[in-house]
Short mmCIF file of C-alpha atoms and ligand atoms in Angstrom, two decimals:
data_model
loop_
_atom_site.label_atom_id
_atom_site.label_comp_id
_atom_site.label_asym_id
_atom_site.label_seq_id
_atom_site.Cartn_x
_atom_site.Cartn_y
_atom_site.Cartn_z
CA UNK A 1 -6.23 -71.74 -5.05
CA UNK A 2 -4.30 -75.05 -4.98
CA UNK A 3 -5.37 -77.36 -7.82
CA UNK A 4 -5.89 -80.47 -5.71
CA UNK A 5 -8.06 -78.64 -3.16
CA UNK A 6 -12.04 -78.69 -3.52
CA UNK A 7 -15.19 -78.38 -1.35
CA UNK A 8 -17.00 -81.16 -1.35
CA UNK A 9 -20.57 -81.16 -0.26
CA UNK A 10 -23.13 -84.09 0.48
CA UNK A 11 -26.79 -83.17 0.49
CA UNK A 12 -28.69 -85.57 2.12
CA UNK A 13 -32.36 -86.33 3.37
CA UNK A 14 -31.24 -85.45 7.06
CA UNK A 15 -27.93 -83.65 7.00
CA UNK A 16 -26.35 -81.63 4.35
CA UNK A 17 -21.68 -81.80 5.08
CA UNK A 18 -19.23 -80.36 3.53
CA UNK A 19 -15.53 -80.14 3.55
CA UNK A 20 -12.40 -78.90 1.77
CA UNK A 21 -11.15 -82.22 -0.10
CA UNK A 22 -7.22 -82.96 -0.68
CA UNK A 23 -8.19 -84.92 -4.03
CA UNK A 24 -4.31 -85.84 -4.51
CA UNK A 25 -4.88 -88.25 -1.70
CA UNK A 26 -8.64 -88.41 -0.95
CA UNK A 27 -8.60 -86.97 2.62
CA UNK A 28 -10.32 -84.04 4.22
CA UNK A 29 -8.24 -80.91 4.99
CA UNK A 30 -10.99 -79.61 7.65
CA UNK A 31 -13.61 -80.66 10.07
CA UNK A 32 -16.61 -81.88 8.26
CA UNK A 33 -18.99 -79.02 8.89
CA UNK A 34 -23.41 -80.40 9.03
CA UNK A 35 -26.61 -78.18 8.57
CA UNK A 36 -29.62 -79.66 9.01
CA UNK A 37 -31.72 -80.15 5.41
CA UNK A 38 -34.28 -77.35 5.63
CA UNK A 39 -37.57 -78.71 5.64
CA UNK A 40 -39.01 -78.58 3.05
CA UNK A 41 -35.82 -78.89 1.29
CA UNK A 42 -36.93 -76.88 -1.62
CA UNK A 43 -34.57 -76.05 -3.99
CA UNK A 44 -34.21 -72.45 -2.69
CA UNK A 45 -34.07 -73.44 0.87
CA UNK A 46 -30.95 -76.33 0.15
CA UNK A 47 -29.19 -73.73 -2.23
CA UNK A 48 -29.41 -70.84 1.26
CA UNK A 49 -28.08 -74.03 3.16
CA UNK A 50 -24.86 -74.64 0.35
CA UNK A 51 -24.21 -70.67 0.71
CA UNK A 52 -24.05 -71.01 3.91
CA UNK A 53 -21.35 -74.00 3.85
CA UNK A 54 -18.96 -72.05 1.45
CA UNK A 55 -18.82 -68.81 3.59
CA UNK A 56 -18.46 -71.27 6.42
CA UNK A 57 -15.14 -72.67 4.44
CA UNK A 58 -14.31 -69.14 2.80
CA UNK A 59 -14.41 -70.82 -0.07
CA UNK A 60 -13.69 -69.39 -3.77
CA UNK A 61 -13.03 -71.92 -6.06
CA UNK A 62 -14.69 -74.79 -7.77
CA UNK A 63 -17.71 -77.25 -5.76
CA UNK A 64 -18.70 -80.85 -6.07
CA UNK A 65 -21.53 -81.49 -4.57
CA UNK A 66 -23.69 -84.93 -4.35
CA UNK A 67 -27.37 -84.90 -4.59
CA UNK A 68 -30.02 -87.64 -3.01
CA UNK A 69 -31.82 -88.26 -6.35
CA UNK A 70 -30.96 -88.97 -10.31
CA UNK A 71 -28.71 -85.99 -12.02
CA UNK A 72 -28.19 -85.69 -15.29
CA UNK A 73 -26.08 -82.69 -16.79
CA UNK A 74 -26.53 -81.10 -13.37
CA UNK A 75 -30.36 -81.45 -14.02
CA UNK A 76 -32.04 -83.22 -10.99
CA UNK A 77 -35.02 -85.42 -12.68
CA UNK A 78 -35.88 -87.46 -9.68
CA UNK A 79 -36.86 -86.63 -5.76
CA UNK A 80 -37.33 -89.59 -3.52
CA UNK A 81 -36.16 -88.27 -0.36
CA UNK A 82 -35.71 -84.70 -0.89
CA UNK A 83 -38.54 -81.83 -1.95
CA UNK A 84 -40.35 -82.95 -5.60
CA UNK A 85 -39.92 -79.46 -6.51
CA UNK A 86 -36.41 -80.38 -7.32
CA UNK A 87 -37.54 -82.26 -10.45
CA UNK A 88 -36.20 -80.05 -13.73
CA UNK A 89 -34.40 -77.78 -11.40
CA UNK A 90 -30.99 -77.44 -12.64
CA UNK A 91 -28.82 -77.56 -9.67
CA UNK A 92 -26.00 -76.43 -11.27
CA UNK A 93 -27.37 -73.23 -12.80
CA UNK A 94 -29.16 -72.60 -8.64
CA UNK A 95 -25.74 -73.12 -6.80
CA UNK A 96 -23.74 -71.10 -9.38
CA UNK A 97 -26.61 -68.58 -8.97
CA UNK A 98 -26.34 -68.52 -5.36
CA UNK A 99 -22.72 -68.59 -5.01
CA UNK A 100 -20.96 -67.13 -7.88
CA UNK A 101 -19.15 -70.45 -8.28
CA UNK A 102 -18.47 -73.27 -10.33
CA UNK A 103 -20.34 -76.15 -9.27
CA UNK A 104 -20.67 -79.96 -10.45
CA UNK A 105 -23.56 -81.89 -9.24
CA UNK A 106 -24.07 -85.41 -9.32
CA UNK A 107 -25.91 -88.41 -7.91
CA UNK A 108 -25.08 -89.12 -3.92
CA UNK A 109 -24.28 -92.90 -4.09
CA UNK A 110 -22.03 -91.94 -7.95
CA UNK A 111 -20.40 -89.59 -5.72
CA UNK A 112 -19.78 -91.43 -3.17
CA UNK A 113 -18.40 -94.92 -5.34
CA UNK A 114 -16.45 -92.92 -7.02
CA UNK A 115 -14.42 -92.31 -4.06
CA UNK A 116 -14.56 -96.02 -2.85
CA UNK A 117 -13.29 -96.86 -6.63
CA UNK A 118 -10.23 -94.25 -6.16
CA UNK A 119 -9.28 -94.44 -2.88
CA UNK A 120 -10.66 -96.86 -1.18
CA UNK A 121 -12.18 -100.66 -1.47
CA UNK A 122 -12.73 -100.56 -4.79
CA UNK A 123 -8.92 -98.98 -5.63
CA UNK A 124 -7.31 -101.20 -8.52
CA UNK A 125 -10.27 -103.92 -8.80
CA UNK A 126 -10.83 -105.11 -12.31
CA UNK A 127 -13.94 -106.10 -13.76
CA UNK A 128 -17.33 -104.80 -12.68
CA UNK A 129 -18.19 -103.07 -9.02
CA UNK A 130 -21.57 -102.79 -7.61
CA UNK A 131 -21.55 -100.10 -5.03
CA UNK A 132 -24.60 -99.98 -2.90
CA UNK A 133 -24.93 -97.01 -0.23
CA UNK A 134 -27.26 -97.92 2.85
CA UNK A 135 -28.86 -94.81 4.56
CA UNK A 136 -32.06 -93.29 4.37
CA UNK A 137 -32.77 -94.43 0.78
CA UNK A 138 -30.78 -97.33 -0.85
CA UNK A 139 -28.18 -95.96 -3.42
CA UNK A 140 -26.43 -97.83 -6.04
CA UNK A 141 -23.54 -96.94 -8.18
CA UNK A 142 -22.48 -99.49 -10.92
CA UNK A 143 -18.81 -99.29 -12.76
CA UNK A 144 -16.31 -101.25 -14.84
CA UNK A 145 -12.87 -100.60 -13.59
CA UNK A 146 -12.83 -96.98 -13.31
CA UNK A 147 -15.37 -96.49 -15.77
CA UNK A 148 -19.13 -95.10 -14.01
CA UNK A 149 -22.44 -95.57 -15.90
CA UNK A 150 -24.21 -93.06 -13.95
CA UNK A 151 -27.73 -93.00 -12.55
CA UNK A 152 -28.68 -96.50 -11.66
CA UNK A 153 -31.48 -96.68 -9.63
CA UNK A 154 -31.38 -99.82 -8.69
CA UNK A 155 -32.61 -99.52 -4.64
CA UNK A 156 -35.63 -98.58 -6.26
CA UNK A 157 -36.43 -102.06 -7.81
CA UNK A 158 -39.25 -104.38 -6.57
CA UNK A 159 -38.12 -107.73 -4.65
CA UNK A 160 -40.40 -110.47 -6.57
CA UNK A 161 -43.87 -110.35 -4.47
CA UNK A 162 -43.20 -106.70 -2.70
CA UNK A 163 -45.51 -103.37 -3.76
CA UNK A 164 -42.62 -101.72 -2.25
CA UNK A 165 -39.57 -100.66 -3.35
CA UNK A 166 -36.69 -102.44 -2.24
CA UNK A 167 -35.27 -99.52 -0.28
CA UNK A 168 -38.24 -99.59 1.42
CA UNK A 169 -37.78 -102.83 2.63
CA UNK A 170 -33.77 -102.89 2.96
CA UNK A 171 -32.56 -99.72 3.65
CA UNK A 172 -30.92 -98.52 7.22
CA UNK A 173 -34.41 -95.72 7.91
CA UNK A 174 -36.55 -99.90 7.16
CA UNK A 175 -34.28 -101.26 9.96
CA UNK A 176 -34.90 -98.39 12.33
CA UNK A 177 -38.92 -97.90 11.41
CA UNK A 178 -39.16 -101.33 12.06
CA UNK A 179 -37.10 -102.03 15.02
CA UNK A 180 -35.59 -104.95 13.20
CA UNK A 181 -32.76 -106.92 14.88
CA UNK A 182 -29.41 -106.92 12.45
CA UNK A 183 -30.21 -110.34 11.96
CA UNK A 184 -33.92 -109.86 10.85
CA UNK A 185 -32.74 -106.61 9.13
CA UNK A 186 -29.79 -108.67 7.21
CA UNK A 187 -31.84 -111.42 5.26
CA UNK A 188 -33.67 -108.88 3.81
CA UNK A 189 -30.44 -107.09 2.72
CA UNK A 190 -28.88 -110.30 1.47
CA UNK A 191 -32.15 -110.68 -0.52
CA UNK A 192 -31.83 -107.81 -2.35
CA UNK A 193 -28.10 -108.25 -2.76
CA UNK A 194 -28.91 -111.81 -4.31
CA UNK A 195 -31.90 -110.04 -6.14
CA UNK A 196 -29.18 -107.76 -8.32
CA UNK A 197 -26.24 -110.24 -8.03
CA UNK A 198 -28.59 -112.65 -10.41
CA UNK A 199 -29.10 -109.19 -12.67
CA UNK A 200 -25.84 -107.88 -13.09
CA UNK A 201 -23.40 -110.59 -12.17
CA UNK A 202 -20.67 -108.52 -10.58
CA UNK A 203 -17.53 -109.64 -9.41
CA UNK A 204 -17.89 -107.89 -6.40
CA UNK A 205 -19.91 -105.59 -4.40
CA UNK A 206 -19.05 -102.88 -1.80
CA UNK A 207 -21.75 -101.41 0.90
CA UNK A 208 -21.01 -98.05 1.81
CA UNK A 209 -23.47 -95.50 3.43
CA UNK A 210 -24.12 -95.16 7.21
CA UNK A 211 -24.61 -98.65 7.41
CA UNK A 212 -21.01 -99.74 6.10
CA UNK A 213 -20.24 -98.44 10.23
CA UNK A 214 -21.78 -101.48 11.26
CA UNK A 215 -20.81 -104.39 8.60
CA UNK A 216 -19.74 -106.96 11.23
CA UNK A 217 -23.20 -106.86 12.32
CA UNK A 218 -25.01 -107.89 8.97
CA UNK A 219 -21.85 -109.39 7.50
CA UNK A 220 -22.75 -113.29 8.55
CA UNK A 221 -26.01 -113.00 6.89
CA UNK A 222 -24.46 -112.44 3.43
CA UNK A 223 -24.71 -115.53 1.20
CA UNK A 224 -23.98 -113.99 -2.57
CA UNK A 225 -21.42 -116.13 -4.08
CA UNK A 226 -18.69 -112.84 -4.68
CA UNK A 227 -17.00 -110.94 -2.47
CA UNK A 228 -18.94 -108.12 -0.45
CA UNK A 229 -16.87 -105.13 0.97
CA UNK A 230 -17.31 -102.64 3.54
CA UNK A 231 -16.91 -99.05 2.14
CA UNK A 232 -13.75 -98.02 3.54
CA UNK A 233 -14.03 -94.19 3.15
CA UNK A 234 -17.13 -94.60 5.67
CA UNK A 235 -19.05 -91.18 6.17
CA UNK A 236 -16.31 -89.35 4.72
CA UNK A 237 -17.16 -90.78 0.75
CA UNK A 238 -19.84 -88.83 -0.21
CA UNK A 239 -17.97 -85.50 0.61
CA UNK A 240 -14.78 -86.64 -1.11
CA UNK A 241 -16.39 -88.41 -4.25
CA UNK A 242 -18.27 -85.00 -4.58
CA UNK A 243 -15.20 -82.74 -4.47
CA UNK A 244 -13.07 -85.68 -7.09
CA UNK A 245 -16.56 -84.85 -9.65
CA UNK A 246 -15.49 -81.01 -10.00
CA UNK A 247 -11.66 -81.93 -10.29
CA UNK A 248 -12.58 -80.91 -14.59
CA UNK A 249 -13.54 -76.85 -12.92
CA UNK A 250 -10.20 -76.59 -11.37
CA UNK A 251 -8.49 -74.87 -14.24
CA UNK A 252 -6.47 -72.36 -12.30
C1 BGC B 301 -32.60 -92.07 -4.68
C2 BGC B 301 -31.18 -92.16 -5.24
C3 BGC B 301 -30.18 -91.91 -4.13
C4 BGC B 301 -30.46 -92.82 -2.95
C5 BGC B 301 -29.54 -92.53 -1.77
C6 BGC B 301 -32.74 -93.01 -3.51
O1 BGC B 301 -34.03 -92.91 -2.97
O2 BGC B 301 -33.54 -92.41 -5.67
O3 BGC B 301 -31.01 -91.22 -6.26
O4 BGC B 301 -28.88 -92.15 -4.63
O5 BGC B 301 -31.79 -92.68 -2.50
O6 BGC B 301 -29.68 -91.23 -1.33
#
């Protein structure tokens, strides 16, 4: 096994891709390869699914693997968009279980920043970076230069006056349930963008997520007062950022 090869895996609502990682210069070494998310996407069912990705890579070393909801020590203590039998399940332990592999599991959008922060537009930057991933939920990812403080849930904040989350309101799946021109669609983004700017005060932000595809089309809309970048990894981040988290398993 070479040392800066990993499989990186992205479970999400909808899809669940993987791919063998070259974390020397964050770039996949093979087709991405999708399943489906099982429905329901109980813990059992997503851990047949990540089986089924490493025997589709032949893969025997060490996994990364991002997960749609909050993980902490490989523990998943949240489910917004994925089965709520995942709460107290520790993915970890299941994959390892299910595998006979090493695995690291952490948060989708951490996963995901963290490649943006290595690789991509957030390479270099000083100061603080608010990453925010727009897809079926809203992810956010929060960091001081390199540094991660892991588990913000910040697309789950209200907007002052909304019942709803904000991800409810701002995500890519709001846009598409409510037919909502990118216009329409991107004052409510810019909303919630000015709704954390004036709680966290970054010094810049970066939008990532399936969304980040189509940044021209939101990107006049945008009125924070710092500069807003479009993920540059695109739909490759959360696979990479995954594989970068289990870089500490790869011993041999
Ligand atoms: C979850 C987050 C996740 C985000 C993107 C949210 O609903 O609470 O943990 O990062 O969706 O998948």
């Amino acid at each position: 096994m070479e040392k800066h090869k990993l499989l990186g895996i992205d479970i999400g609502g909808s899809g669940i891709k993987g791919a063998i990682v070259d974390i020397k210069k964050g770039k996949l070494l093979t087709e991405r390869h999708r399943i489906e998310t099982p429905k329901p996407s109980t813990p059992m069912a997503v851990a047949h699914v990540v089986r089924e990705l490493v025997e589709h890579f032949a893969w025997d070393g060490p996994v990364g693997c991002g997960f749609p909801a909050v993980v902490r020590h490989g523990v998943a203590l949240t489910a917004a968009n994925i089965s709520r039998k995942w709460i107290g399940t520790n993915a970890e332990e299941l994959f390892h279980e299910t595998t006979d592999l090493p695995f690291a599991v952490l948060n989708d959008a951490d996963a995901a920043a963290l490649a943006e922060m290595r690789y991509g537009a957030g390479k270099g930057k000083k100061g603080v970076t608010f990453l925010i991933t727009i897809g079926t939920g809203i992810g956010t990812a929060l960091f001081l230069e390199d540094k991660l403080l892991p588990n913000t849930e910040l697309g789950h904040l209200h907007l002052p006056g909304n019942k709803q989350d904000a991800e409810y309101f701002a995500s890519d799946a709001a846009r598409k349930r409510g037919d909502l021109s990118w216009s329409a669609w991107g004052k409510r983004f810019d909303q919630y963008l000015n709704y954390v700017y004036h709680l966290f005060y970054p010094d810049r932000f970066v939008i990532g997520g399936g969304a980040s595809k189509k940044f021209d089309k939101f990107e006049a809309f945008i009125t924070v007062p710092v500069p807003v970048l479009p993920a540059q990894l695109l739909n490759q981040a959360g696979i990479v950022g995954a594989a970068l988290s289990a870089e500490h398993l790869n011993k041999k």
